[in-house]
Short mmCIF file of C-alpha atoms in Angstrom, two decimals:
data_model
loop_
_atom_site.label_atom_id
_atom_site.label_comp_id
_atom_site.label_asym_id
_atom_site.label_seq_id
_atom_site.Cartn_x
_atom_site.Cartn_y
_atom_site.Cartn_z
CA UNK A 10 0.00 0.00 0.00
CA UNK A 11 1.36 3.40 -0.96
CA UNK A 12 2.22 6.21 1.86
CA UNK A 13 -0.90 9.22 2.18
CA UNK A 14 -0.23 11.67 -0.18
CA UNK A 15 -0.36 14.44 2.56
CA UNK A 16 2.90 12.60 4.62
CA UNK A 17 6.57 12.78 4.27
CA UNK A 18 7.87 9.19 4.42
CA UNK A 19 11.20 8.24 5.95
CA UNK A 20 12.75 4.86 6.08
CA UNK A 21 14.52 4.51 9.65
CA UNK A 22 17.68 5.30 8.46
CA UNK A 23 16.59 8.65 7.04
CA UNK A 24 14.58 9.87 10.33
CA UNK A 25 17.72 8.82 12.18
CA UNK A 26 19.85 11.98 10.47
CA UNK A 27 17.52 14.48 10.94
CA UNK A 28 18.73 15.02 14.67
CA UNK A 29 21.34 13.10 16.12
CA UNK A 30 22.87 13.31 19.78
CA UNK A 31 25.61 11.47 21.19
CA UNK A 32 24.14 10.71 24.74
CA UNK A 33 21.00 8.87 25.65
CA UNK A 34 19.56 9.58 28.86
CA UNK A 35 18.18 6.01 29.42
CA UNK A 36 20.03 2.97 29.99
CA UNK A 37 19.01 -1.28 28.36
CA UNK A 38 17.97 -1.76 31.89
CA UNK A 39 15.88 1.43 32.07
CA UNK A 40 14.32 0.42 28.74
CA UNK A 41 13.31 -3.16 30.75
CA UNK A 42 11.48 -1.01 32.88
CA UNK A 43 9.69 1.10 30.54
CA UNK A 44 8.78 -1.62 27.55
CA UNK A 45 5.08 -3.09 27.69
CA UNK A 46 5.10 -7.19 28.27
CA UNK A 47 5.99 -8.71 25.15
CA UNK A 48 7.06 -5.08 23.16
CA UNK A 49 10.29 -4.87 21.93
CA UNK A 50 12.35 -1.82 21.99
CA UNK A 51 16.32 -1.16 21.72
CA UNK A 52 18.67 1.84 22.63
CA UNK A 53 19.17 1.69 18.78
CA UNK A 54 15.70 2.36 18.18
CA UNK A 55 15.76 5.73 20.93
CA UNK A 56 19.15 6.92 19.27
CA UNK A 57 17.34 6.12 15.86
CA UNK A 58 13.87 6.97 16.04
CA UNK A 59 12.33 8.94 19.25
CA UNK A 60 15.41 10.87 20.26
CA UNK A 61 14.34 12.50 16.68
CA UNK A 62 10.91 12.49 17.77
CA UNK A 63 11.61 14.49 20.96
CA UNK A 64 13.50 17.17 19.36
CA UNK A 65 10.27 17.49 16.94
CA UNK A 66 8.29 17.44 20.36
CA UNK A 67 10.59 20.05 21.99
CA UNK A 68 9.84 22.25 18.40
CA UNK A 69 6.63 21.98 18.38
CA UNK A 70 5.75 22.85 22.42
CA UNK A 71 8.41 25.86 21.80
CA UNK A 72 6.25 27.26 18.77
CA UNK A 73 2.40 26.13 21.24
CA UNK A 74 3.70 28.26 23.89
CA UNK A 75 4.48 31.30 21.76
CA UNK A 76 1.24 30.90 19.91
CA UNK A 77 -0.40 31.03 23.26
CA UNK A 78 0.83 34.20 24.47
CA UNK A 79 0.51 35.54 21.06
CA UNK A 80 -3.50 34.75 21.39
CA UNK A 81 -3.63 35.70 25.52
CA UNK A 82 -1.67 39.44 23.91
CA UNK A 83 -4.62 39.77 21.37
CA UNK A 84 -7.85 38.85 23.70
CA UNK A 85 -6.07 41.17 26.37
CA UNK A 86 -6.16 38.15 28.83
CA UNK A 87 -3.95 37.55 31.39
CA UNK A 88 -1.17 34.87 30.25
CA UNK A 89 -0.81 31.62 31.71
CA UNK A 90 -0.01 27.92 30.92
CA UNK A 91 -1.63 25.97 28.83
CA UNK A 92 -0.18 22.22 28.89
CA UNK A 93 0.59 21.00 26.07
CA UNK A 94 -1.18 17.34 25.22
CA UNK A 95 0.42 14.38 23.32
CA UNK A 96 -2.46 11.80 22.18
CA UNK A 97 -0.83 7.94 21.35
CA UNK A 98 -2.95 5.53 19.58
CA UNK A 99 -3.08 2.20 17.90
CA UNK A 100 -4.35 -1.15 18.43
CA UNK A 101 -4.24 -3.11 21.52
CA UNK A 102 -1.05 -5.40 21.56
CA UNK A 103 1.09 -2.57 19.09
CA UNK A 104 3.04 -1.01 21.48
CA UNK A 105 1.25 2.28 22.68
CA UNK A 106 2.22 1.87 26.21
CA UNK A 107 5.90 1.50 25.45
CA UNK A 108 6.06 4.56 23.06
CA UNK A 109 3.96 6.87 26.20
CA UNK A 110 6.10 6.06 29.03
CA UNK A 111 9.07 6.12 26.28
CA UNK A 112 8.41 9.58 25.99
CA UNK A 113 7.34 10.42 29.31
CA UNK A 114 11.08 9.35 30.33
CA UNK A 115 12.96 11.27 27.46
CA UNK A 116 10.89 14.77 27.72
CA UNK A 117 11.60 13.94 31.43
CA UNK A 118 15.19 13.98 31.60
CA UNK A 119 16.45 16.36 28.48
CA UNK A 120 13.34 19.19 29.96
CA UNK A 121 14.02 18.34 33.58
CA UNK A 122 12.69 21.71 34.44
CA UNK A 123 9.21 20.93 32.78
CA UNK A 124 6.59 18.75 34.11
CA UNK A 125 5.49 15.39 32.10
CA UNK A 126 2.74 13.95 33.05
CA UNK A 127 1.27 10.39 31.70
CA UNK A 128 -2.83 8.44 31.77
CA UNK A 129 -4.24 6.14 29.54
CA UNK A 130 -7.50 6.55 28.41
CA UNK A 131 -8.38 2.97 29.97
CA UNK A 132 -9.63 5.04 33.36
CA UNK A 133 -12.95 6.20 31.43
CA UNK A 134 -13.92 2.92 30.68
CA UNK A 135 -17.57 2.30 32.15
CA UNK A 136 -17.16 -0.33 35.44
CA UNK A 137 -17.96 -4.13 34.85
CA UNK A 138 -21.08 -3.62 36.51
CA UNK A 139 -22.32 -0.73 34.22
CA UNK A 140 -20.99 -1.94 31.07
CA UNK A 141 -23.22 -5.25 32.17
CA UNK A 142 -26.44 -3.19 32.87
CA UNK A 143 -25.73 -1.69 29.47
CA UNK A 144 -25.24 -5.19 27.60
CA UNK A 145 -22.03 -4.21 26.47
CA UNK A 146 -19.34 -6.34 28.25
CA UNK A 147 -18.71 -8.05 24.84
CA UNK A 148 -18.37 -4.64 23.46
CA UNK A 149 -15.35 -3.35 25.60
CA UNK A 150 -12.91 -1.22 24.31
CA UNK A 151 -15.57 0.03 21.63
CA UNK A 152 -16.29 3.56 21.35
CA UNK A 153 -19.65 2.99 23.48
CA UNK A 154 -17.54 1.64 26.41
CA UNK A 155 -16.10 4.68 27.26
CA UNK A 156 -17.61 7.71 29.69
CA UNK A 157 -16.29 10.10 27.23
CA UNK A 158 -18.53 12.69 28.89
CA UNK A 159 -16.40 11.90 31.89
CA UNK A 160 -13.02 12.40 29.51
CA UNK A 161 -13.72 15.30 27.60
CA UNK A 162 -14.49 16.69 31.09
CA UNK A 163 -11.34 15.98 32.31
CA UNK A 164 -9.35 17.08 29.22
CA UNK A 165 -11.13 20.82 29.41
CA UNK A 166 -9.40 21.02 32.80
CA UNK A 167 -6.43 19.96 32.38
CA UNK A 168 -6.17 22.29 29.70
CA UNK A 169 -8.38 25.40 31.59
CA UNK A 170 -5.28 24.92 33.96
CA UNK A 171 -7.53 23.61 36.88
CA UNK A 172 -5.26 21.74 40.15
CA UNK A 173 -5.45 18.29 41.10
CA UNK A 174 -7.57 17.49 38.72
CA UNK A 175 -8.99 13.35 38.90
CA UNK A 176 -8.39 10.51 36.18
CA UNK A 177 -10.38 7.41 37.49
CA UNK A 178 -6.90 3.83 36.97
CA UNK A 179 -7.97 1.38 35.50
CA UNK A 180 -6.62 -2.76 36.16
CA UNK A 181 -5.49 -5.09 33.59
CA UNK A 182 -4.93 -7.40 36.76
CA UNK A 183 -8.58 -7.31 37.71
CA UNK A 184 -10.25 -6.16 34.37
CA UNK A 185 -12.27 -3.34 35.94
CA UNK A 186 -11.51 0.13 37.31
CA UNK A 187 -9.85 0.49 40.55
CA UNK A 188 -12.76 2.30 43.14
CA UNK A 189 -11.66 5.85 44.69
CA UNK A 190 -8.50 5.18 43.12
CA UNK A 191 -6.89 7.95 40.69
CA UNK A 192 -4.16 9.55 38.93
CA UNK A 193 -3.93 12.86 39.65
CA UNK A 194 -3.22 15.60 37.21
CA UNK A 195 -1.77 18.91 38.21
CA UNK A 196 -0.47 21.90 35.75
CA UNK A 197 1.67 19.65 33.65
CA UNK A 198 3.45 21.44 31.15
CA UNK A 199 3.09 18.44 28.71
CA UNK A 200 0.49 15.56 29.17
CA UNK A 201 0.61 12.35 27.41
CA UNK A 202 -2.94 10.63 26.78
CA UNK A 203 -2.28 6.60 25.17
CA UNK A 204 -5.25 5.40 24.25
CA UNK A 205 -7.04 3.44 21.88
CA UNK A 206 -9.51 6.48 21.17
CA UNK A 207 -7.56 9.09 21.00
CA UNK A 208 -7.91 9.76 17.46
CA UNK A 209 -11.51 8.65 17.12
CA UNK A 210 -14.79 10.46 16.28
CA UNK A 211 -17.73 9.05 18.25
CA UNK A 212 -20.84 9.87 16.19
CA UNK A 213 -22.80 11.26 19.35
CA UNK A 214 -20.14 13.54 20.17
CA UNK A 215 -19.83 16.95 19.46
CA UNK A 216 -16.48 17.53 21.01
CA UNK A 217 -13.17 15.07 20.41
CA UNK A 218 -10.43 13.59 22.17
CA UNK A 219 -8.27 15.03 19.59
CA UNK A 220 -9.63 18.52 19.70
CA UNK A 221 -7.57 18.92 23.14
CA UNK A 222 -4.47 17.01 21.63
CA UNK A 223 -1.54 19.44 19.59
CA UNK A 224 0.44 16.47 18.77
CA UNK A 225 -0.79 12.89 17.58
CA UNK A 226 1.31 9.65 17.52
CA UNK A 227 -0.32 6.67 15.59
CA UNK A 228 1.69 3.24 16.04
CA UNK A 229 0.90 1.29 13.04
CA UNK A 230 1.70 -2.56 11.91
CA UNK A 231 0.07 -4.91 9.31
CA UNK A 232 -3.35 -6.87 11.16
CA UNK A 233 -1.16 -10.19 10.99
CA UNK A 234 1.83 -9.20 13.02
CA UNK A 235 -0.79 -7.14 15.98
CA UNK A 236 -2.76 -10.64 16.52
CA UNK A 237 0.64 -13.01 16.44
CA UNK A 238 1.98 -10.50 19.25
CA UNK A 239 -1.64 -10.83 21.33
CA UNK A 240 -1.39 -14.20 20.99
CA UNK A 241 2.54 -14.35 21.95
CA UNK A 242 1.59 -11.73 24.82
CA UNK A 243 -1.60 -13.70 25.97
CA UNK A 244 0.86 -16.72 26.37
CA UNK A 245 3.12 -15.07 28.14
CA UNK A 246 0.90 -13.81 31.01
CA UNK A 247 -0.46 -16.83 30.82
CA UNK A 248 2.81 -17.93 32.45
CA UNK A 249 3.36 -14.90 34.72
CA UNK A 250 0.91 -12.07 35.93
CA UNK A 251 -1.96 -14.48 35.45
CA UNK A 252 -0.64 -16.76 38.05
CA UNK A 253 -2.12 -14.40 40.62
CA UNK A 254 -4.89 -15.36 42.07
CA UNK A 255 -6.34 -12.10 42.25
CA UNK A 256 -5.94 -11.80 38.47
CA UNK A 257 -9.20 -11.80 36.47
CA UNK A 258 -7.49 -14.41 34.23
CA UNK A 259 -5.98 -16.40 36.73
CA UNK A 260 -8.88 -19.27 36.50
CA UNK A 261 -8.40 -19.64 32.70
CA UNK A 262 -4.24 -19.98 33.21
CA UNK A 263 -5.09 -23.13 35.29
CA UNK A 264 -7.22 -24.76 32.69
CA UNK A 265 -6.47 -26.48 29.17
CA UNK A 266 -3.62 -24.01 28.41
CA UNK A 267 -4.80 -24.85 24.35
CA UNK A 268 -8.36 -24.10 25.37
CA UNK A 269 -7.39 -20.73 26.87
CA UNK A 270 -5.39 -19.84 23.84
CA UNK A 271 -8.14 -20.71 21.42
CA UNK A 272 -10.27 -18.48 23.65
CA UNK A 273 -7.85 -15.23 23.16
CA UNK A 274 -8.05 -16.19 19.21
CA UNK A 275 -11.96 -16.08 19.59
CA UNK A 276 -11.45 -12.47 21.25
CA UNK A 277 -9.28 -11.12 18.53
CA UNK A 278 -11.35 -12.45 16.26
CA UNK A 279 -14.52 -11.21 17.80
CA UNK A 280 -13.51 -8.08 19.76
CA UNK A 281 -10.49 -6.69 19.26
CA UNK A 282 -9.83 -7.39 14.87
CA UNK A 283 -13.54 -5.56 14.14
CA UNK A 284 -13.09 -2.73 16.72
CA UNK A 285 -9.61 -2.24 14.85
CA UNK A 286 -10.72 -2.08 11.25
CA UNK A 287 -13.60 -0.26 12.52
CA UNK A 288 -12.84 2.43 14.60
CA UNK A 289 -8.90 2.47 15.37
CA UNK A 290 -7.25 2.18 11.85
CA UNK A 291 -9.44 4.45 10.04
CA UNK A 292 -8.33 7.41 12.44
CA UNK A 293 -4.71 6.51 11.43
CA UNK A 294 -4.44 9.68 9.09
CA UNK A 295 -5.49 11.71 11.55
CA UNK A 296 -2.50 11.54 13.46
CA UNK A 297 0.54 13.99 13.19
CA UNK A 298 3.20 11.19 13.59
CA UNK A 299 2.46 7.38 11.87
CA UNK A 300 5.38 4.79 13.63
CA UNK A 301 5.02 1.69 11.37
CA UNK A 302 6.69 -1.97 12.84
CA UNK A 303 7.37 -4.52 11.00
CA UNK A 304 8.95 -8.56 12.47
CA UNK A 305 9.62 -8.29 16.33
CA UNK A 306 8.33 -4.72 17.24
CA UNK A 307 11.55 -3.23 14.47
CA UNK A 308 10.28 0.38 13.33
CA UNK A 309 11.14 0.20 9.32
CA UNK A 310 9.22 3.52 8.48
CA UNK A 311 8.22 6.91 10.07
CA UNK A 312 5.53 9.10 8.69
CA UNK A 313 5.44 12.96 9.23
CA UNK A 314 2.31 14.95 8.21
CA UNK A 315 2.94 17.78 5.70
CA UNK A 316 0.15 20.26 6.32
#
């Protein structure tokens, strides 16, 4: 398939020379930390690929913040900060969740005087219980699962530069939100959102995600690859966190280990496969930033928008 006539395509190796700098500020061990189960990611691919991508960050937040006191001059308004939000998106099992708190740790240390903040969109999902009284447990992770009422709220905030303000944590360990639990959000300068919706638009909203977002990420790979590495990370838990009792899988990991596999092939199949062709890949061009992986998690080809 060709590139979107409104990108500039670069292979890896091109990306890599647009900015180059001899130190990294994270170590292999730190990226250990940082990767999502099953995600790949090497100090190759920071030098290579996001190092370049923070500089573009660190450009882009320069020219917001000028922009805003140009607009705050012209309204006669008193100036003040306006964070600056970073939306991430992609199908489950691509890699989102590496690439956030990838760039949560790079603006981090090279901006150490500016504060990074990081959520997932995850906390607005409806409870268990109300996504059952709505008949829509099947339907998680659709764009009717979410309270976006709830995160639109939120997001006019956080950008209204309101203290302390509440994002409900969601559990992969118990599949539900986490009651009177929360992350809490306070004047960032730059906020990271990862989330599978970041990019969408619902059809009964009037007001987006992305219309609080100034710079989009999009992490892309062929259908194939994103089900072999649910599968491979399925297995994988199977073998670790779902060992805990208290894990909403952890019944399932001490059954017919095939049986439990050919269940998370019925769920891709089912769930996650239509809800990406429907309503996560189409908002791919919408993004500012397309990061496509090929074999093992390797980045082959960045994607810039033009206009």
């Amino acid at each position: 398939m060709s590139d979107p006539i409104n990108y500039y395509a670069f292979k890896k190796d091109e990306w890599k020379d647009l900015y180059k700098l001899r130190s990294i500020p994270v170590t292999t061990g730190g990226l250990k930390q940082i990767k999502a189960f099953n995600d790949e990611i090497s100090i190759q691919d920071v030098r290579d690929v996001y190092i370049p991508i923070v500089h573009l960050l660190d450009l882009c937040t320069q020219n917001f913040n000028q922009w805003q006191k140009t607009k705050t001059a012209f309204l006669d308004k008193q100036d003040r900060k306006v964070p600056f939000i970073i939306g991430i998106s992609g199908s489950v099992a691509v890699g989102k969740s590496t690439t956030a708190r990838l760039l949560e740790v790079l603006l981090s240390r090279y901006f150490e005087d500016k504060k990074i903040q990081l959520i997932t969109t995850d906390g607005f999902l409806y409870n268990s219980a109300e996504l059952k009284r709505r008949g829509i447990m099947d339907r998680k992770g659709f764009p009717e699962s979410y309270d976006m009422k709830s995160l639109i709220n939120f997001l006019n905030e956080v950008k209204s530069g309101k203290h302390n303000v509440k994002a409900p944590v969601y559990s992969h360990d118990v599949y539900d939100i986490i009651p009177d639990k929360f992350d809490i959000i306070d004047q960032p300068d730059v906020l990271i959102i990862e989330g599978i919706n970041t990019l969408q638009l619902p059809s009964n909203q009037q007001i987006y995600v992305s219309d609080f977002t100034d710079f989009s990420i999009y992490i892309d790979a062929d259908d194939d690859l994103i089900e072999q590495w649910y599968i491979e990370r399925f297995e994988e838990l199977m073998d670790t966190a779902f060992q805990n009792p208290s894990n909403y899988y952890y019944e399932m990991a001490h059954t017919d280990r095939k049986k439990a596999i050919d269940t998370a092939k019925d769920v891709w199949q089912q769930i996650n496969l239509p809800n990406l062709l429907e309503n996560i890949k189409p908002t791919k061009t919408r993004a500012d930033l397309i990061i496509h992986k090929t074999d093992n998690h390797r980045i082959d080809k960045i994607l810039l928008r033009k206009y």
